[in-house]
XYZ file of C-alpha atoms in Angstrom:
764
model
C 72.701 -176.265 98.573
C 74.904 -174.236 96.257
C 73.599 -172.063 93.426
C 73.409 -173.669 89.999
C 74.630 -177.170 90.873
C 76.413 -178.955 88.070
C 77.592 -181.999 89.998
C 76.958 -185.647 89.304
C 73.688 -187.387 89.980
C 72.746 -188.578 93.419
C 75.006 -191.072 95.114
C 74.042 -194.686 94.275
C 72.261 -196.690 96.984
C 74.607 -198.253 99.538
C 75.465 -201.937 99.461
C 73.129 -204.248 101.361
C 73.557 -203.896 105.111
C 75.388 -200.555 104.965
C 72.286 -198.428 105.498
C 71.427 -200.102 108.800
C 75.003 -199.812 110.010
C 75.186 -196.145 109.123
C 71.802 -195.575 110.752
C 72.864 -197.241 113.965
C 76.065 -195.221 114.082
C 74.208 -192.011 113.305
C 71.954 -192.728 116.268
C 75.033 -193.443 118.363
C 76.480 -190.114 117.266
C 73.306 -188.265 118.236
C 73.188 -189.927 121.639
C 76.869 -189.207 122.171
C 76.474 -185.536 121.297
C 73.487 -185.016 123.566
C 74.763 -187.116 126.440
C 78.503 -186.569 126.649
C 80.056 -183.165 126.297
C 83.663 -182.905 125.237
C 86.125 -184.000 122.635
C 84.393 -186.970 121.075
C 85.228 -189.053 118.060
C 82.697 -191.336 116.418
C 84.097 -193.712 113.789
C 82.951 -196.880 112.105
C 85.942 -199.019 113.029
C 84.711 -201.283 115.825
C 87.958 -201.091 117.769
C 87.611 -197.307 118.048
C 83.905 -196.894 118.765
C 84.597 -196.970 122.498
C 86.566 -193.739 122.188
C 83.271 -191.871 121.983
C 82.887 -192.525 125.690
C 86.285 -191.522 127.055
C 89.092 -189.251 125.994
C 91.761 -191.430 127.541
C 91.159 -194.056 124.877
C 91.633 -191.600 122.042
C 95.385 -192.050 121.858
C 98.246 -189.687 122.494
C 98.623 -188.103 119.085
C 96.224 -186.473 116.681
C 97.024 -187.689 113.206
C 94.258 -185.873 111.341
C 95.051 -182.176 111.805
C 96.427 -181.386 108.339
C 93.830 -179.753 106.104
C 91.275 -179.342 108.916
C 89.713 -176.476 110.859
C 87.551 -176.278 113.981
C 84.241 -174.420 113.444
C 81.928 -173.156 116.194
C 78.260 -174.168 116.350
C 76.656 -171.820 118.885
C 73.180 -173.386 119.307
C 74.736 -176.772 120.076
C 77.623 -175.394 122.135
C 79.986 -177.482 120.018
C 83.017 -177.201 117.816
C 83.268 -179.499 114.843
C 86.580 -180.246 113.219
C 85.979 -180.190 109.484
C 88.323 -182.038 107.163
C 88.992 -179.680 104.285
C 89.853 -182.527 101.922
C 86.421 -184.182 102.061
C 84.235 -181.549 103.785
C 83.289 -183.951 106.569
C 83.271 -183.661 110.357
C 85.826 -186.001 111.924
C 85.938 -184.762 115.558
C 83.603 -182.905 117.892
C 84.225 -181.021 121.125
C 81.639 -179.450 123.408
C 81.884 -176.242 125.381
C 78.544 -176.355 127.212
C 79.042 -173.206 129.283
C 79.350 -171.174 126.041
C 76.272 -172.692 124.393
C 74.249 -170.012 122.634
C 77.102 -167.494 122.674
C 79.986 -166.455 120.472
C 83.343 -168.212 120.753
C 86.537 -167.021 119.074
C 88.542 -170.004 117.845
C 92.328 -169.945 117.442
C 94.015 -173.094 116.226
C 97.117 -174.790 114.966
C 97.986 -178.468 114.607
C 98.819 -178.893 118.302
C 96.444 -176.650 120.252
C 92.961 -175.226 120.168
C 92.256 -171.994 122.091
C 88.624 -171.053 122.754
C 87.835 -167.486 123.894
C 84.323 -166.687 125.097
C 84.121 -162.846 125.106
C 80.886 -162.908 127.119
C 82.619 -164.517 130.099
C 86.215 -163.559 129.333
C 87.275 -167.202 129.741
C 89.891 -168.781 127.491
C 90.160 -172.574 127.416
C 93.032 -174.556 125.910
C 92.716 -177.996 124.334
C 95.896 -180.024 123.900
C 95.271 -181.834 120.614
C 98.328 -184.026 121.108
C 96.911 -185.503 124.318
C 93.242 -184.865 123.399
C 92.249 -183.165 126.629
C 91.337 -179.772 128.076
C 94.553 -178.505 129.577
C 94.407 -174.839 130.595
C 92.167 -171.910 131.463
C 92.614 -168.142 131.605
C 90.247 -165.355 132.646
C 90.645 -162.162 130.598
C 87.569 -160.416 131.970
C 84.474 -159.232 130.153
C 85.636 -155.744 129.207
C 88.502 -154.640 127.025
C 89.742 -155.821 123.656
C 91.852 -158.971 123.932
C 93.281 -161.320 121.363
C 94.652 -164.822 121.881
C 96.959 -165.774 119.018
C 98.798 -168.982 118.177
C 102.024 -169.254 116.202
C 103.601 -172.518 115.135
C 104.790 -173.380 118.651
C 103.999 -170.287 120.701
C 100.981 -168.377 121.975
C 100.489 -164.763 123.022
C 97.743 -162.807 124.732
C 97.273 -159.295 123.347
C 95.636 -156.515 125.356
C 94.926 -154.174 122.461
C 93.568 -151.304 124.544
C 96.321 -151.474 127.156
C 99.131 -152.164 124.689
C 100.389 -155.295 126.477
C 101.681 -158.491 124.867
C 102.338 -161.550 126.975
C 103.792 -164.887 125.857
C 101.944 -167.848 127.379
C 102.308 -171.609 127.367
C 99.673 -172.759 124.832
C 98.867 -175.845 126.933
C 98.425 -174.217 130.341
C 97.901 -170.572 129.285
C 100.303 -169.584 132.044
C 102.689 -166.683 131.253
C 106.189 -167.759 130.309
C 107.944 -164.421 130.734
C 107.593 -160.712 131.334
C 105.007 -158.614 129.495
C 105.983 -156.514 126.488
C 104.575 -152.987 126.673
C 103.728 -151.108 123.444
C 101.798 -147.801 123.344
C 98.124 -148.685 122.957
C 95.721 -149.031 121.392
C 96.951 -151.770 119.083
C 95.303 -153.084 115.914
C 95.465 -156.466 114.251
C 97.597 -159.247 115.600
C 98.543 -162.477 113.823
C 101.649 -164.525 113.090
C 103.139 -164.732 109.604
C 104.777 -167.872 108.208
C 108.095 -167.008 109.866
C 106.381 -166.908 113.284
C 106.600 -163.117 113.582
C 103.609 -161.464 115.241
C 102.638 -158.240 113.438
C 100.574 -155.445 115.006
C 99.706 -151.870 114.151
C 100.513 -149.028 116.581
C 98.338 -146.065 115.502
C 99.695 -143.592 118.061
C 103.190 -144.110 116.639
C 102.170 -144.617 113.006
C 104.101 -147.893 112.919
C 103.760 -151.613 112.348
C 105.786 -153.773 114.711
C 106.979 -157.335 114.313
C 107.220 -159.248 117.592
C 109.149 -162.486 118.106
C 108.809 -164.918 120.991
C 112.346 -166.067 121.705
C 112.590 -168.495 124.574
C 110.039 -167.353 127.124
C 109.759 -163.639 126.330
C 108.140 -161.574 123.600
C 110.376 -158.867 122.100
C 110.102 -156.373 119.238
C 112.143 -157.513 116.232
C 110.916 -154.988 113.604
C 109.515 -151.447 113.728
C 108.339 -149.947 110.430
C 106.824 -146.517 109.822
C 103.573 -146.901 107.872
C 101.641 -143.644 108.536
C 101.655 -140.347 110.354
C 101.382 -140.720 114.152
C 97.765 -140.765 115.271
C 96.415 -142.083 111.980
C 93.531 -144.562 111.941
C 95.354 -147.738 110.964
C 94.122 -151.057 109.659
C 96.342 -154.127 109.348
C 96.287 -157.603 107.857
C 99.175 -160.033 108.268
C 100.599 -161.620 105.117
C 102.550 -164.835 104.660
C 105.686 -162.720 105.131
C 105.133 -159.320 106.706
C 101.978 -157.212 106.816
C 99.794 -154.831 104.829
C 98.792 -151.564 106.553
C 96.209 -149.023 105.418
C 95.569 -145.443 106.542
C 91.807 -145.202 106.975
C 92.051 -141.411 106.960
C 93.603 -141.263 103.495
C 94.456 -143.423 100.509
C 97.814 -144.875 101.481
C 98.585 -148.582 101.580
C 101.949 -149.795 102.865
C 103.250 -153.291 102.144
C 105.842 -154.462 104.685
C 107.896 -157.551 103.864
C 109.337 -160.033 106.339
C 112.620 -158.114 106.569
C 110.810 -154.918 107.565
C 111.203 -153.124 104.223
C 108.180 -150.948 103.374
C 106.653 -150.062 100.031
C 104.085 -147.246 99.765
C 101.136 -147.783 97.425
C 98.300 -145.445 96.439
C 94.750 -146.761 96.683
C 92.315 -145.748 93.913
C 89.715 -144.690 96.531
C 89.700 -143.135 99.982
C 90.019 -145.851 102.601
C 87.596 -144.543 105.225
C 86.441 -147.370 107.534
C 88.446 -149.867 105.487
C 88.431 -153.391 106.896
C 90.641 -156.433 106.390
C 90.819 -159.938 107.835
C 93.424 -160.432 110.583
C 95.344 -162.867 108.358
C 95.721 -163.027 104.569
C 97.176 -166.121 102.904
C 98.536 -166.190 99.382
C 99.592 -163.532 96.889
C 96.360 -161.540 96.806
C 95.152 -159.231 99.600
C 91.708 -157.613 99.803
C 90.699 -154.361 101.516
C 86.970 -153.735 101.953
C 85.842 -150.095 101.795
C 82.151 -150.292 102.760
C 81.352 -146.596 102.425
C 82.548 -146.588 98.828
C 81.061 -149.980 97.983
C 84.403 -151.188 96.696
C 87.065 -153.796 97.340
C 90.675 -152.736 96.804
C 93.025 -155.584 95.873
C 96.801 -155.780 96.112
C 98.379 -158.516 94.009
C 101.814 -159.814 94.986
C 102.351 -157.344 97.873
C 105.986 -158.398 98.319
C 106.750 -158.148 94.596
C 105.044 -156.180 91.843
C 102.373 -154.929 94.284
C 99.693 -154.132 91.704
C 96.692 -152.236 93.124
C 93.192 -152.410 91.650
C 89.596 -152.136 92.814
C 86.109 -153.248 91.881
C 82.577 -152.407 92.962
C 80.401 -154.479 95.269
C 76.927 -154.007 96.670
C 77.657 -152.112 99.909
C 74.353 -153.116 101.513
C 75.161 -155.898 103.968
C 78.642 -156.658 102.665
C 81.068 -158.104 105.187
C 84.843 -158.189 105.210
C 86.262 -159.567 101.964
C 88.762 -162.421 102.160
C 91.163 -163.265 99.336
C 91.880 -166.911 98.596
C 93.641 -168.528 95.633
C 93.323 -165.483 93.366
C 89.623 -164.928 94.091
C 87.832 -162.592 96.512
C 85.027 -163.872 98.754
C 82.580 -161.358 100.257
C 80.036 -162.556 102.861
C 76.480 -161.187 102.823
C 75.009 -162.373 106.109
C 71.478 -161.121 105.443
C 71.311 -163.243 102.301
C 73.058 -166.270 103.791
C 75.543 -166.362 100.947
C 79.088 -165.504 99.939
C 79.620 -163.703 96.639
C 82.725 -164.603 94.691
C 84.828 -162.364 92.449
C 87.948 -162.687 90.400
C 90.677 -160.166 91.176
C 89.525 -157.962 88.273
C 85.984 -157.796 89.651
C 84.403 -160.424 87.396
C 81.649 -161.982 89.506
C 81.410 -165.746 89.691
C 78.625 -167.902 91.060
C 77.888 -167.283 94.743
C 77.992 -169.859 97.519
C 74.670 -170.232 99.359
C 74.398 -171.509 102.934
C 70.854 -172.868 103.397
C 69.371 -171.870 106.719
C 72.271 -169.608 107.667
C 71.441 -166.858 110.143
C 73.602 -164.236 111.767
C 77.243 -163.564 110.853
C 79.203 -165.521 108.270
C 82.876 -166.106 109.087
C 85.596 -166.777 106.511
C 89.092 -168.078 107.192
C 91.740 -169.337 104.791
C 93.893 -172.009 106.427
C 95.334 -175.431 105.761
C 95.069 -174.885 101.981
C 91.287 -174.311 102.030
C 88.771 -171.549 102.652
C 86.426 -172.389 105.523
C 83.064 -170.605 105.590
C 81.094 -170.841 108.822
C 77.674 -169.756 110.019
C 78.374 -169.936 113.773
C 74.732 -169.337 114.738
C 73.569 -172.421 112.817
C 74.838 -175.875 111.916
C 75.805 -175.043 108.326
C 79.288 -174.380 106.923
C 81.182 -174.834 103.669
C 84.694 -175.629 102.478
C 86.229 -174.219 99.301
C 89.190 -175.975 97.688
C 91.957 -174.260 95.674
C 90.062 -174.746 92.389
C 87.067 -172.847 93.747
C 84.910 -175.906 94.323
C 82.642 -175.447 97.372
C 81.117 -178.245 99.455
C 78.569 -177.794 102.217
C 79.114 -179.164 105.714
C 76.549 -180.112 108.354
C 78.362 -179.474 111.639
C 75.712 -181.445 113.550
C 76.203 -184.632 111.520
C 77.869 -187.542 113.378
C 81.413 -188.031 112.080
C 81.621 -190.805 109.446
C 84.625 -193.060 109.365
C 84.221 -195.632 106.650
C 85.832 -193.461 103.984
C 82.485 -192.988 102.305
C 81.001 -189.597 101.479
C 77.662 -188.649 102.927
C 75.839 -188.657 99.682
C 74.913 -186.363 96.875
C 77.993 -184.360 96.613
C 81.232 -185.293 94.929
C 82.724 -182.185 93.339
C 82.215 -181.755 89.627
C 85.049 -183.235 87.628
C 86.999 -181.519 84.906
C 88.098 -177.925 84.448
C 85.638 -175.260 85.540
C 83.956 -173.604 82.584
C 82.098 -170.320 82.214
C 78.440 -170.555 83.132
C 75.423 -168.317 83.066
C 75.288 -165.683 85.789
C 73.315 -166.584 88.912
C 69.666 -165.514 88.976
C 70.379 -163.291 91.947
C 73.044 -161.342 90.063
C 72.116 -157.656 89.685
C 71.122 -156.532 86.174
C 74.139 -155.615 84.141
C 76.469 -157.763 86.220
C 79.397 -159.489 84.608
C 78.980 -163.175 83.721
C 80.426 -165.831 85.987
C 83.505 -167.629 84.700
C 83.748 -170.323 87.357
C 81.970 -173.629 87.527
C 79.635 -173.195 90.497
C 80.437 -174.928 93.774
C 78.774 -178.258 94.471
C 76.844 -179.496 97.494
C 79.358 -182.244 98.088
C 79.336 -181.773 101.808
C 75.567 -181.963 102.254
C 75.290 -184.537 105.009
C 72.372 -186.562 103.688
C 69.920 -186.755 100.828
C 67.759 -189.396 102.475
C 64.119 -188.456 102.922
C 62.140 -189.277 106.068
C 60.179 -191.898 104.181
C 63.252 -193.570 102.758
C 64.956 -193.227 99.416
C 66.872 -190.291 98.017
C 65.783 -186.681 97.875
C 65.433 -185.194 94.406
C 68.751 -183.912 93.104
C 68.984 -181.254 90.368
C 70.101 -182.653 87.058
C 73.684 -181.727 86.178
C 73.865 -178.417 84.383
C 70.200 -177.508 84.737
C 70.697 -174.913 87.443
C 67.563 -176.130 89.249
C 67.279 -175.672 92.983
C 64.635 -176.702 95.435
C 63.125 -173.831 97.397
C 63.965 -175.411 100.749
C 66.651 -177.996 101.466
C 65.157 -181.452 101.975
C 67.464 -182.182 104.883
C 68.980 -178.867 105.950
C 71.769 -178.702 108.486
C 70.650 -178.213 112.058
C 70.121 -174.581 112.833
C 67.538 -174.063 110.096
C 64.859 -173.521 112.692
C 61.896 -173.918 110.377
C 62.842 -177.465 109.456
C 64.827 -178.830 112.380
C 63.111 -181.716 114.167
C 65.294 -181.411 117.213
C 67.012 -184.785 117.320
C 70.567 -183.657 116.712
C 73.048 -180.896 117.421
C 71.749 -180.173 120.884
C 68.072 -180.754 120.117
C 67.072 -177.347 118.833
C 63.739 -176.756 117.191
C 61.854 -173.910 115.619
C 59.315 -173.767 118.457
C 60.920 -173.117 121.813
C 58.010 -174.768 123.648
C 58.709 -178.037 121.834
C 62.421 -178.000 122.560
C 63.358 -181.168 124.455
C 64.826 -180.998 127.920
C 68.603 -180.648 127.846
C 70.389 -183.735 129.144
C 74.019 -182.758 128.872
C 76.888 -184.343 130.720
C 79.120 -181.918 132.664
C 81.854 -179.830 131.125
C 85.538 -180.359 131.795
C 86.801 -179.189 135.227
C 89.591 -177.104 133.706
C 92.289 -176.500 134.845
C 93.525 -179.357 137.019
C 96.506 -178.321 139.164
C 99.045 -180.835 140.434
C 101.689 -180.593 143.157
C 103.992 -183.545 143.772
C 105.372 -184.891 147.029
C 107.280 -187.926 148.211
C 105.448 -190.738 146.409
C 102.299 -188.666 146.064
C 100.559 -186.009 143.986
C 97.870 -183.609 145.198
C 95.283 -182.564 142.588
C 92.785 -179.704 142.665
C 90.237 -178.485 140.133
C 87.288 -176.070 139.859
C 83.676 -177.197 139.965
C 82.603 -178.555 136.582
C 79.892 -176.735 134.644
C 76.752 -178.883 134.969
C 73.497 -176.891 134.743
C 71.261 -179.849 133.922
C 72.036 -182.021 136.961
C 74.347 -181.942 139.994
C 77.804 -183.436 139.627
C 77.647 -186.822 141.358
C 81.340 -187.695 141.257
C 84.714 -186.963 139.722
C 86.674 -189.769 138.082
C 90.465 -189.506 138.285
C 92.602 -191.692 136.040
C 96.323 -192.087 135.411
C 98.517 -194.718 133.920
C 98.325 -197.586 136.360
C 95.411 -196.422 138.476
C 92.091 -194.673 138.991
C 90.050 -193.164 141.775
C 86.575 -191.682 142.232
C 85.669 -188.898 144.663
C 82.334 -187.300 145.509
C 80.798 -184.525 143.467
C 81.352 -181.984 146.238
C 85.085 -182.720 146.463
C 87.412 -180.553 144.374
C 90.771 -182.042 145.377
C 92.393 -185.409 145.961
C 95.731 -186.758 147.134
C 97.012 -189.694 145.097
C 99.478 -191.811 147.082
C 101.636 -194.906 146.549
C 103.167 -193.454 143.379
C 106.719 -194.194 142.233
C 109.266 -191.429 142.793
C 111.022 -190.400 139.604
C 108.156 -191.569 137.369
C 106.232 -188.976 135.356
C 102.440 -189.051 135.640
C 99.642 -187.262 133.811
C 96.257 -187.161 135.548
C 92.835 -186.754 133.960
C 89.701 -185.689 135.804
C 86.144 -186.142 134.481
C 82.886 -185.030 136.052
C 79.868 -187.343 136.149
C 76.192 -186.422 136.472
C 73.007 -188.426 135.943
C 73.251 -187.958 132.175
C 76.785 -189.129 131.623
C 80.510 -188.550 131.945
C 82.024 -185.319 130.699
C 85.319 -184.692 128.923
C 88.691 -184.931 130.596
C 90.628 -182.033 132.022
C 94.255 -183.004 132.351
C 97.416 -181.980 134.157
C 100.833 -181.471 132.720
C 103.252 -184.290 133.495
C 104.310 -184.281 137.158
C 107.024 -186.400 138.821
C 106.937 -187.327 142.545
C 110.207 -187.176 144.479
C 111.589 -187.032 148.017
C 113.432 -183.694 147.804
C 111.203 -180.641 148.024
C 112.120 -176.941 148.076
C 111.426 -174.829 151.135
C 108.506 -172.518 151.801
C 108.552 -168.999 150.315
C 109.127 -166.229 152.857
C 107.605 -162.740 153.023
C 104.553 -163.409 150.870
C 102.720 -160.127 150.316
C 99.723 -159.115 148.208
C 98.644 -155.712 146.939
C 95.561 -154.733 144.959
C 96.675 -152.993 141.765
C 93.196 -152.512 140.337
C 89.611 -153.409 141.098
C 90.113 -156.929 139.722
C 93.909 -157.344 139.776
C 96.449 -158.003 142.529
C 100.221 -158.453 142.585
C 101.609 -161.188 144.848
C 105.337 -161.147 145.738
C 107.667 -163.364 147.809
C 111.332 -164.192 148.379
C 112.879 -166.601 145.896
C 113.391 -170.173 147.134
C 116.600 -172.070 146.438
C 116.024 -175.078 144.204
C 112.605 -173.907 142.978
C 111.861 -174.390 139.275
C 108.579 -172.500 139.482
C 105.871 -171.353 141.882
C 102.141 -171.995 142.037
C 99.935 -169.193 143.359
C 96.418 -170.055 144.494
C 93.751 -167.557 145.549
C 91.081 -168.215 148.168
C 88.240 -165.979 149.242
C 86.790 -165.670 152.718
C 83.981 -163.507 151.324
C 82.750 -166.137 148.896
C 83.915 -164.144 145.879
C 84.826 -165.724 142.577
C 88.276 -167.325 142.599
C 90.484 -167.438 139.482
C 92.427 -170.501 138.393
C 95.827 -171.123 140.035
C 98.708 -169.272 138.426
C 102.162 -170.701 137.715
C 105.244 -168.503 137.304
C 109.018 -168.919 137.341
C 109.635 -165.503 138.904
C 109.163 -164.330 142.497
C 105.993 -162.379 141.789
C 102.753 -162.854 139.911
C 99.920 -160.671 138.687
C 96.577 -162.301 139.493
C 93.639 -161.197 137.349
C 89.969 -162.116 137.342
C 89.343 -161.099 140.964
C 85.991 -159.740 142.041
C 85.769 -156.027 142.913
C 85.010 -155.697 146.600
C 85.987 -159.302 147.344
C 88.452 -160.410 150.036
C 91.334 -162.694 149.049
C 94.288 -164.566 150.506
C 97.037 -165.909 148.246
C 99.028 -169.087 148.899
C 102.397 -169.689 147.238
C 104.045 -173.092 146.823
C 107.565 -173.565 145.436
C 108.002 -176.520 143.065
C 111.167 -178.319 142.005
C 111.699 -179.884 138.578
C 108.948 -182.411 137.995
C 106.493 -180.582 140.233
C 107.727 -181.723 143.662
C 106.250 -179.149 146.012
C 107.391 -177.626 149.275
C 105.379 -176.257 152.160
C 102.890 -173.472 151.337
C 103.076 -169.894 152.573
C 100.200 -167.409 152.528
C 99.776 -163.663 152.256
C 97.704 -161.391 154.413
C 94.072 -161.004 153.403
C 93.360 -158.068 151.116
C 90.073 -156.500 150.030
C 89.725 -155.437 146.419
C 88.458 -151.899 145.751
C 85.031 -151.461 144.213
C 85.218 -150.755 140.511
C 84.682 -147.106 139.715
C 85.140 -145.870 136.198
C 87.382 -142.869 135.823
C 87.727 -140.333 133.055
C 90.192 -140.608 130.161
C 93.516 -139.010 131.056
C 93.505 -137.057 127.807
C 91.330 -136.479 124.752
C 92.586 -135.027 121.477
C 91.405 -134.718 117.907
C 93.069 -134.316 114.542
C 91.766 -133.236 111.146
C 93.066 -135.076 108.078
C 91.562 -134.646 104.640
C 87.789 -134.698 105.050
C 87.797 -136.530 108.390
C 88.198 -135.689 112.078
C 89.594 -138.438 114.317
C 89.074 -138.247 118.086
C 91.511 -140.213 120.292
C 91.670 -140.763 124.044
C 93.413 -142.799 126.720
C 91.891 -146.093 127.812
C 90.017 -146.255 131.138
C 90.333 -149.360 133.276
C 87.099 -151.342 133.357
C 85.450 -149.441 130.507
C 83.495 -151.504 127.992
C 82.666 -148.577 125.690
C 83.093 -144.831 125.386
C 80.557 -142.108 124.587
C 81.825 -139.309 122.348
C 79.882 -136.013 122.365
C 80.878 -133.330 119.817
C 81.041 -129.644 120.780
C 81.746 -126.357 118.986
C 79.978 -124.909 115.949
C 80.878 -128.010 113.944
C 78.886 -130.210 116.311
C 75.649 -129.398 114.513
C 76.742 -131.654 111.657
C 77.944 -134.471 113.931
C 76.190 -136.974 116.171
C 76.947 -138.465 119.539
C 78.790 -141.738 119.003
C 79.731 -144.861 120.962
C 83.040 -146.641 120.409
C 84.572 -149.780 121.869
C 88.146 -148.739 121.126
C 90.023 -145.544 121.969
C 89.339 -143.564 118.812
C 86.454 -142.559 116.595
C 86.465 -140.924 113.157
C 83.898 -138.401 111.927
C 83.341 -137.157 108.382
C 81.964 -133.619 108.886
C 79.216 -132.247 106.681
C 78.419 -128.578 107.206
C 79.876 -125.112 107.518
C 81.140 -125.367 111.093
C 84.879 -125.630 111.549
C 85.385 -125.381 115.326
C 85.338 -128.506 117.460
C 85.773 -129.989 120.890
C 84.906 -133.501 122.023
C 83.922 -134.924 125.421
C 84.601 -138.622 126.025
C 82.943 -140.542 128.888
C 83.676 -144.145 129.874
C 80.782 -146.625 130.003
C 80.641 -149.862 131.991
C 79.566 -153.242 130.633
C 76.004 -152.528 131.799
C 75.964 -149.129 130.086
C 76.460 -147.127 133.289
C 78.459 -143.983 132.612
C 81.340 -142.696 134.706
C 80.612 -139.695 136.894
C 82.679 -137.441 134.648
C 84.275 -137.345 131.246
C 87.212 -135.538 129.672
C 86.876 -132.748 127.118
C 89.463 -131.991 124.484
C 90.877 -128.565 123.820
C 88.627 -126.523 121.524
C 90.181 -125.301 118.293
C 89.185 -124.370 114.771
C 90.223 -125.604 111.362
C 89.513 -123.399 108.368
C 89.307 -126.062 105.685
C 89.211 -129.769 105.249
C 90.880 -130.793 102.006
């Protein structure tokens, strides 16, 4: 439902016979979603219906990426790919082990990267081959970003100041790490495939390029004084940086040329989206209740601002000359022109929790990740709702009720929820074109507001799943408003990602981790490849495939099966058997370099194209996924503090032909003990005091305790990064600050670090 609908009347009844067909396919879609996790496509074409039951039949190329975005549905543990052109779901993928949690989605037309911060796991989906292809463990603490360019991917450790180029399919590093003084802010690629980040300790913005296999700094631009509290959004060409301690905005173009702009308000706690598309950028200043806009940052760079209700306002996103501000508590997005004129808002019925906005593929995608509702806005400002739990249609027909209003948008009366004295809307309100169904339980069509009347029903007749008060529990994972009535989960297993492959003479050896299957034990694993298949028991996590043809490239897919169905495929990269294998690595050694990190080294092997490093644990500790590298050493992360590990290295020739393995000595990881920050400092600027400190390994948060006579006006604070800004109120002018590291469970380190005490006479 969208405020003040002005769209056409309800969709006419379907032709005879269509309703039953759509009903049967809707039921098929519901059964597929509840019984088979994974990338699943449900379409009306008979020849393709079988693809709902196996990824191998989905084809080798994804032809529907343009204009689409993947949106997370937390209660269902699913991602739905929404076609921006018709606001319909055309593909679905499940991530059952992240069900009920938050997942950060990074996407381009070839890959989908899914980061679960609660577990630290990153999963890669190869959209060209339609299979889960890689996994990476970043750990539960820290501040990491996984970013995709056009053809490259990088992992950013913002606290540690490390940037690493990775293969987007396997998530394996492709080269050496790039070290930049941390902490870092922002991180996104512009249209020229330059990754821009802010470096507050240096007062710079840096542009990073991935050339070949390595990431390297291509641009360094001064944008503030060193130590300033920086914010950054990446533009189509270049970046826009703001000094949160002052009023300075710096526009950096793609060539690295900077232009300094003055904001009309102080930018304390200013926030921006990681990526801004188009010629209008928005900076949200919540404390001032204002949005600062920069029009044409690379050209005329005109700065303006307008007021918003600061209560509950999220980060504003600019799109096609308008500014969209989410208000999660209200379940709506308020819309403004660049001059502050408010237009009709976009309401998300049943939305709860955060509201995410992202401009991509020529559209603005609005998502309520904690429910099944979303919306798509087109360049004209027309908004259509999306039910992420609806089975994907495929007959080219809309799902009823919702074609966008035709003609040029005209001014309309302000929405009823507009504050008194607000400016009138000048945009035709968005339409509920993406509402999945207007069919009532008893048959027939639900009442639809008459065009132009501005009438709305109090509660949506058929709200998207996730509206707990109305959901009957038969779709989107079977959620209901009453937990006691929630049906038993009957999910198929997840994908056993990643699958590793080593080739031999006419053979390939596969290995994979145990598939996630909380609802029933895994009964078997199905292995398929072009020209063959094999099934092994549910307790087996490896298989040797023999009688293969040397010199022929193979790609293997592994699916887990439990009593409820067959899960999605995890796949290998192409591997080619052959008779000539490299030798075994010599002098394999391992050394713990942290409580959860070890470095494994060995002598290079002649004829080796790369090396595969596999960890095993005699203590039963968690084991990370195998690591592939083309150098003679590897850093292995995701180890368990206190666990014992042995590392096995195998050299591989071109095509994956593998030599004999060689193993390291067993090492025991140290128990994790939080230390104290190496240094703590503070700096006064204007009417603010910013405290900065060095990162502590393993810290999830930091506690900041003020001291000195100025402490009476300040409060103890907790920060996830390595800085915190105060705005003093009071007569005291002498300060010191003690910073203590906190673990993920809130346990504090035994000691903290205190800054030097000093006094400042005035803050101006």
